[in-house]
Amino acid sequence: MRRRTFLAAGAGLALAAAAPAHAGTRSLLHVHPGDSVQAAVDAVTGPGWTIVVHPGTYREVVHVPAATAELTLRGATRDPRAAVIVYDHANGTKKPDGTTYGTAGSATFTSAAPGLTVRDLTLANDWLRADHPDITGTQAVAACTYGDRTHFDNVRLLAHQDTLLVETTALDSFDRQYFRRCHIEGDVDFVFGRATAVFEECHFRTLQRDVTFTPKGMVFAPSTARANPRGILAVRSRITSGAEDGAYKLARPWVPSYETTAWPSLVVRDCWIGPGIDPVAPYTDMREQYPWQTMRFREYGNSGPGAAITVPENRPQLTPGEAESHTRRAYLGDWRPRP
């Protein structure tokens, strides 16, 4: 079975003598190669703990429960390539009981905890379609995040379809998430969900995909609740591609079958958009009954070849006045994530 090359990033690093699993002070736990990140999470007994993951590859599924509030999970170095948490479940992968994991259940990393901070790590799902031609549910999530005040800083999120699910704890919750200086890559709908999610100074990378049709995929697929005035915001970020020019769409709206009242919202502003995004028709539909033109898709102040406005009706723009309501501060409200 093939494995993506990013898994080697931390594997060859020399380590000092390993401390005992979860060694540290009462509120600080260390995880070394051979230890389990999930076991460290399970050892947390209250809010405000920090788990430090030392360089290496950790092949496991990690779930942070809602009760583990205000947790910080960080790499031991500032290089997010050094510590990698990875697994290979897909939507259609069968569990031992014969059922399948589903999209959210395929995630390598899942958190329902409020106040979660993740720094300086790689979270990945290395499941590959080519290895499993019998599986049609090819969504394979790297991270699924619920919970208000979720903060990712300098994190690499790597997969193919449905890389990052920014979700909420309930249909009527407007949970806030903030991603700063993150690298997020994939092919189909690889940033999706209904959270109020801000991406600042992030790098979105579309992958080459071995198909003959276009579009090969989409970067964003928001599913914002109709009552939520704010969905996904990408600001001061860049979008590059490993595929040919124009092979990808910027977004399509996701209206889930379990929430047909959803009104997807996406604002991309002050970003550099590379030639991998189709500049003539950057948006497309997921289902005909929910055309993208009826959704809250807007742009403002973007640059780069993929941001060229050649057909104005295909690229709705914010006015300067409207843009004042689509900022990090407006989306996050009274929450000020620490840098």
Short mmCIF file of C-alpha atoms in Angstrom, two decimals, residues 35-42 58-64 73 84-90 93 101 104-111 123-126 141-144:
data_model
loop_
_atom_site.label_atom_id
_atom_site.label_comp_id
_atom_site.label_asym_id
_atom_site.label_seq_id
_atom_site.Cartn_x
_atom_site.Cartn_y
_atom_site.Cartn_z
CA ASP A 35 3.55 6.52 23.38
CA SER A 36 -0.07 7.22 22.46
CA VAL A 37 -1.45 10.71 21.96
CA GLN A 38 -4.93 9.40 22.77
CA ALA A 39 -3.68 7.95 26.05
CA ALA A 40 -2.35 11.38 26.96
CA VAL A 41 -5.72 12.95 26.15
CA ASP A 42 -7.41 10.32 28.31
CA TYR A 58 1.90 8.63 15.56
CA ARG A 59 -0.37 6.29 13.63
CA GLU A 60 -3.59 6.47 15.61
CA VAL A 61 -7.01 8.07 15.82
CA VAL A 62 -7.29 10.85 18.40
CA HIS A 63 -10.55 12.08 19.93
CA VAL A 64 -10.73 14.99 22.36
CA LEU A 73 -2.03 20.13 21.98
CA VAL A 84 2.67 13.79 12.57
CA ILE A 85 -0.61 12.26 13.74
CA VAL A 86 -2.05 10.16 10.91
CA TYR A 87 -4.51 7.39 10.16
CA ASP A 88 -6.29 5.98 7.12
CA HIS A 89 -10.05 5.61 7.61
CA ALA A 90 -12.49 6.70 4.90
CA THR A 93 -14.17 1.91 5.44
CA TYR A 101 -17.30 5.09 9.58
CA ALA A 104 -17.10 12.64 10.25
CA GLY A 105 -16.24 9.25 11.70
CA SER A 106 -13.34 8.86 9.28
CA ALA A 107 -11.40 11.70 10.91
CA THR A 108 -7.90 11.08 12.21
CA PHE A 109 -8.37 13.88 14.76
CA THR A 110 -11.71 14.91 16.26
CA SER A 111 -12.37 17.46 18.96
CA LEU A 123 -2.80 16.09 11.21
CA ALA A 124 -3.28 13.81 8.24
CA ASN A 125 -5.40 11.12 6.66
CA ASP A 126 -3.37 9.08 4.18
CA VAL A 141 -11.06 13.55 6.98
CA ALA A 142 -7.83 14.68 8.63
CA ALA A 143 -9.49 16.84 11.30
CA CYS A 144 -13.08 17.29 12.43
#
